[in-house]
Tab-separated table of C-alpha atoms in Angstrom:
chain	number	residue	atom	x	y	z
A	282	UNK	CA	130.929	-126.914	41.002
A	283	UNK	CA	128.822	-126.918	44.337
A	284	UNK	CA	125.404	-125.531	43.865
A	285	UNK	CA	123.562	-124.673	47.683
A	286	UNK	CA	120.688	-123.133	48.176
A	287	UNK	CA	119.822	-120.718	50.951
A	288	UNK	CA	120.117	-123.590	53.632
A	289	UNK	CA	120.759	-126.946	51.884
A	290	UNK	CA	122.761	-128.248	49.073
A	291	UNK	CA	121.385	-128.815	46.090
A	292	UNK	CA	124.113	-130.853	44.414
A	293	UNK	CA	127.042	-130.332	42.134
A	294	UNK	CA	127.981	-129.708	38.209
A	295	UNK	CA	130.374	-131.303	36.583
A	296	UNK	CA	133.589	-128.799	35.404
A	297	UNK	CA	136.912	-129.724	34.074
A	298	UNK	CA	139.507	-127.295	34.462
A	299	UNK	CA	139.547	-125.362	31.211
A	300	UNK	CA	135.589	-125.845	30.559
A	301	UNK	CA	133.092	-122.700	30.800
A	302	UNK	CA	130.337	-122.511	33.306
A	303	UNK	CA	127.857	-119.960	31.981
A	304	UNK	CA	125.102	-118.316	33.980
A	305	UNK	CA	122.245	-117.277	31.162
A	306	UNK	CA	119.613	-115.354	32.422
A	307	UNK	CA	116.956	-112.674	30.229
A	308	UNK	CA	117.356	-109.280	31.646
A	309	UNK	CA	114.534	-107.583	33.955
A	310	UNK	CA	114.412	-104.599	32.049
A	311	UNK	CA	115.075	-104.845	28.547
A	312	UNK	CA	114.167	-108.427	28.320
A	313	UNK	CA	117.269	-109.898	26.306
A	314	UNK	CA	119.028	-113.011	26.477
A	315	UNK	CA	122.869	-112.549	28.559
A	316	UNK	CA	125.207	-115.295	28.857
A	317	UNK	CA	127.915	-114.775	31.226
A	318	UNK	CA	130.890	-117.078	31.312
A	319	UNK	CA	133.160	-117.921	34.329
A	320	UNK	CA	136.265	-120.233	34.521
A	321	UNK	CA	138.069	-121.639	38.089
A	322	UNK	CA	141.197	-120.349	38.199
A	323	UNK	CA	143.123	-121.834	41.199
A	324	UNK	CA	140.006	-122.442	43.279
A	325	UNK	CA	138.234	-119.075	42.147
A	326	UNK	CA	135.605	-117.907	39.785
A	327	UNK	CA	136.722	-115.568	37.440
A	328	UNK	CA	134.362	-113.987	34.511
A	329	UNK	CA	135.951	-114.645	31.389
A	330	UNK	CA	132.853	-112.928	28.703
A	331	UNK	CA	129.812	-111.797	28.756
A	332	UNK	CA	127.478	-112.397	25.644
A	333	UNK	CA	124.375	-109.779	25.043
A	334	UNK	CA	121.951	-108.946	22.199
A	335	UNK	CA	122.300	-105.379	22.927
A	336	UNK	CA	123.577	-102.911	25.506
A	337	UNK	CA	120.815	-102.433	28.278
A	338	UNK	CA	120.729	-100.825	31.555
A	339	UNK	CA	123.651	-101.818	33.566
A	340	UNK	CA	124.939	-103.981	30.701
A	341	UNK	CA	127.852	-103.648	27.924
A	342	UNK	CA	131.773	-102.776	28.006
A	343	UNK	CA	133.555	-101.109	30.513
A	344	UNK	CA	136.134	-99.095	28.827
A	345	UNK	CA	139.608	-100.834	29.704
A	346	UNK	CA	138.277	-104.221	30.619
A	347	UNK	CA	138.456	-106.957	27.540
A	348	UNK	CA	137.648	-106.883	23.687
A	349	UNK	CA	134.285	-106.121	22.629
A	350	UNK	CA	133.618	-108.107	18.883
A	351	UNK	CA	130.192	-109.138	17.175
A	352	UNK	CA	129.626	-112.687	17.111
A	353	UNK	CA	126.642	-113.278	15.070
A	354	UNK	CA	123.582	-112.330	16.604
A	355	UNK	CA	125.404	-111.660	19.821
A	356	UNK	CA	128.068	-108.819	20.832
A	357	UNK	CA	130.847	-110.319	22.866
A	358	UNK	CA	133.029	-108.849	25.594
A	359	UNK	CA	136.015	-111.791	26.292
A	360	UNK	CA	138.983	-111.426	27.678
A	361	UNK	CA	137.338	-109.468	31.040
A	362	UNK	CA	140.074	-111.779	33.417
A	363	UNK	CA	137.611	-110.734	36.769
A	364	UNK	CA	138.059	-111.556	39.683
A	365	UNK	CA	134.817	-113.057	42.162
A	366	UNK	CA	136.261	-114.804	44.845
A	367	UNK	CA	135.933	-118.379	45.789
A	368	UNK	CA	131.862	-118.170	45.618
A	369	UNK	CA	129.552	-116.306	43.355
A	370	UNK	CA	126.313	-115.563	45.405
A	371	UNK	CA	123.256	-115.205	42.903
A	372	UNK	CA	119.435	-114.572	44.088
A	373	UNK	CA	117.305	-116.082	41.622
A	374	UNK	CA	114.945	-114.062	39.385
A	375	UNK	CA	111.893	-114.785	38.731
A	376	UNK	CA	110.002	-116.881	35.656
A	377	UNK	CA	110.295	-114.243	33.440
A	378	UNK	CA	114.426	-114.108	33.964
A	379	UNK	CA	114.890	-117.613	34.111
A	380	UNK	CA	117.976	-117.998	35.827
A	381	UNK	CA	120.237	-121.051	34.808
A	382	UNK	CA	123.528	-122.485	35.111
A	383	UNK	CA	125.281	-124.365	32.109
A	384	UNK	CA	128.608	-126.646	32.112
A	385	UNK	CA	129.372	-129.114	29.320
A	386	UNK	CA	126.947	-131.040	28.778
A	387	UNK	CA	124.602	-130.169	31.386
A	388	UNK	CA	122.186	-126.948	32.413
A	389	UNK	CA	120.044	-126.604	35.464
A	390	UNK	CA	116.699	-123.850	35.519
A	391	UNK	CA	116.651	-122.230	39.023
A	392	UNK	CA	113.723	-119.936	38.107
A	393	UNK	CA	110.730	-122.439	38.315
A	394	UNK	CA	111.947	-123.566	42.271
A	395	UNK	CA	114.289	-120.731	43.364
A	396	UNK	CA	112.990	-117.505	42.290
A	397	UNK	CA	113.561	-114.733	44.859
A	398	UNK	CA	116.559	-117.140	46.963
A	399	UNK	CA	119.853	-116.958	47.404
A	400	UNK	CA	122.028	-119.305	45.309
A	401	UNK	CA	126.006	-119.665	45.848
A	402	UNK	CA	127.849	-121.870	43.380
A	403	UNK	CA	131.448	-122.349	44.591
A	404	UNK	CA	134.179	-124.271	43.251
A	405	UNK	CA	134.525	-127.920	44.793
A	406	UNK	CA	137.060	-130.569	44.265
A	407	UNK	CA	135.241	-134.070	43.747
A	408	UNK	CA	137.263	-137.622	44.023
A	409	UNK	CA	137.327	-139.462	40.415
A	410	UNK	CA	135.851	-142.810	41.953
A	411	UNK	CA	132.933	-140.970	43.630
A	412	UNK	CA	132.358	-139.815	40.048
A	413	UNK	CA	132.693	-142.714	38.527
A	414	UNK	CA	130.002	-144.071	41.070
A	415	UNK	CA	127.741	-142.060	39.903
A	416	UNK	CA	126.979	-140.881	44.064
A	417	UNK	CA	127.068	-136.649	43.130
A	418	UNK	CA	123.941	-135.513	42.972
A	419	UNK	CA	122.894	-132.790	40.140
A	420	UNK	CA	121.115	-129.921	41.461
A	421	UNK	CA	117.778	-130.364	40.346
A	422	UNK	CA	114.941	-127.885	39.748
């Protein structure tokens, strides 16, 4: 995944096809964790779940669209099979919403140095041996 801010890249996440890429942020009004999970599907993001403590403003199932279940502490929504487009745009909140973005193995805080910018996180195909060189820079924070 490509990760660029408003006017420079800042680097890219590693994402097999098949693995998750979740954007966890606390909401601004209610202040509870959401988890929000995406998947490329021929070169686009699509939202696969969305994983909340409880249903806030804005937030919870849309009658229609996937299968809401409890999941411990969480209630899921999975199945949801949206559509984004090639790019997800995402303006940063601030300290107290603490924006991130998780793969496998990896999660990068955009709060403490983005708050308040744009963000666009785009699926990007990288060659093995550049990746096995180590020369793809993680977006750092």
């Amino acid at each position: 995944m490509r990760v660029s801010g408003q006017d420079r890249p800042l680097g890219h996440l590693p994402l097999a096809e098949g693995e998750v890429l979740t954007v966890a942020y606390t909401h601004s009004i209610d202040g509870l964790p959401i988890e929000e999970d995406l998947l490329v599907e021929d070169g686009r993001l699509v939202v696969d779940a969305t994983r909340l403590h409880q249903f806030g403003a804005g937030m919870g199932q849309i009658p229609g669209e996937g299968t809401g279940r409890a999941d411990g502490q969480w209630w899921v929504v999975d199945g949801l099979d949206r559509d984004i487009g090639t790019e997800m745009v995402l303006r940063v909140g601030s300290a107290e919403v603490d924006h991130r973005l998780r793969v496998p193995g990896a999660e990068v805080e955009l709060s403490p140095c983005l708050a308040g910018e744009p963000v666009t996180v785009e699926p990007a195909r990288i060659s093995v041996l550049r990746s096995w060189l180590g020369s793809i820079p993680r977006p750092e924070c």
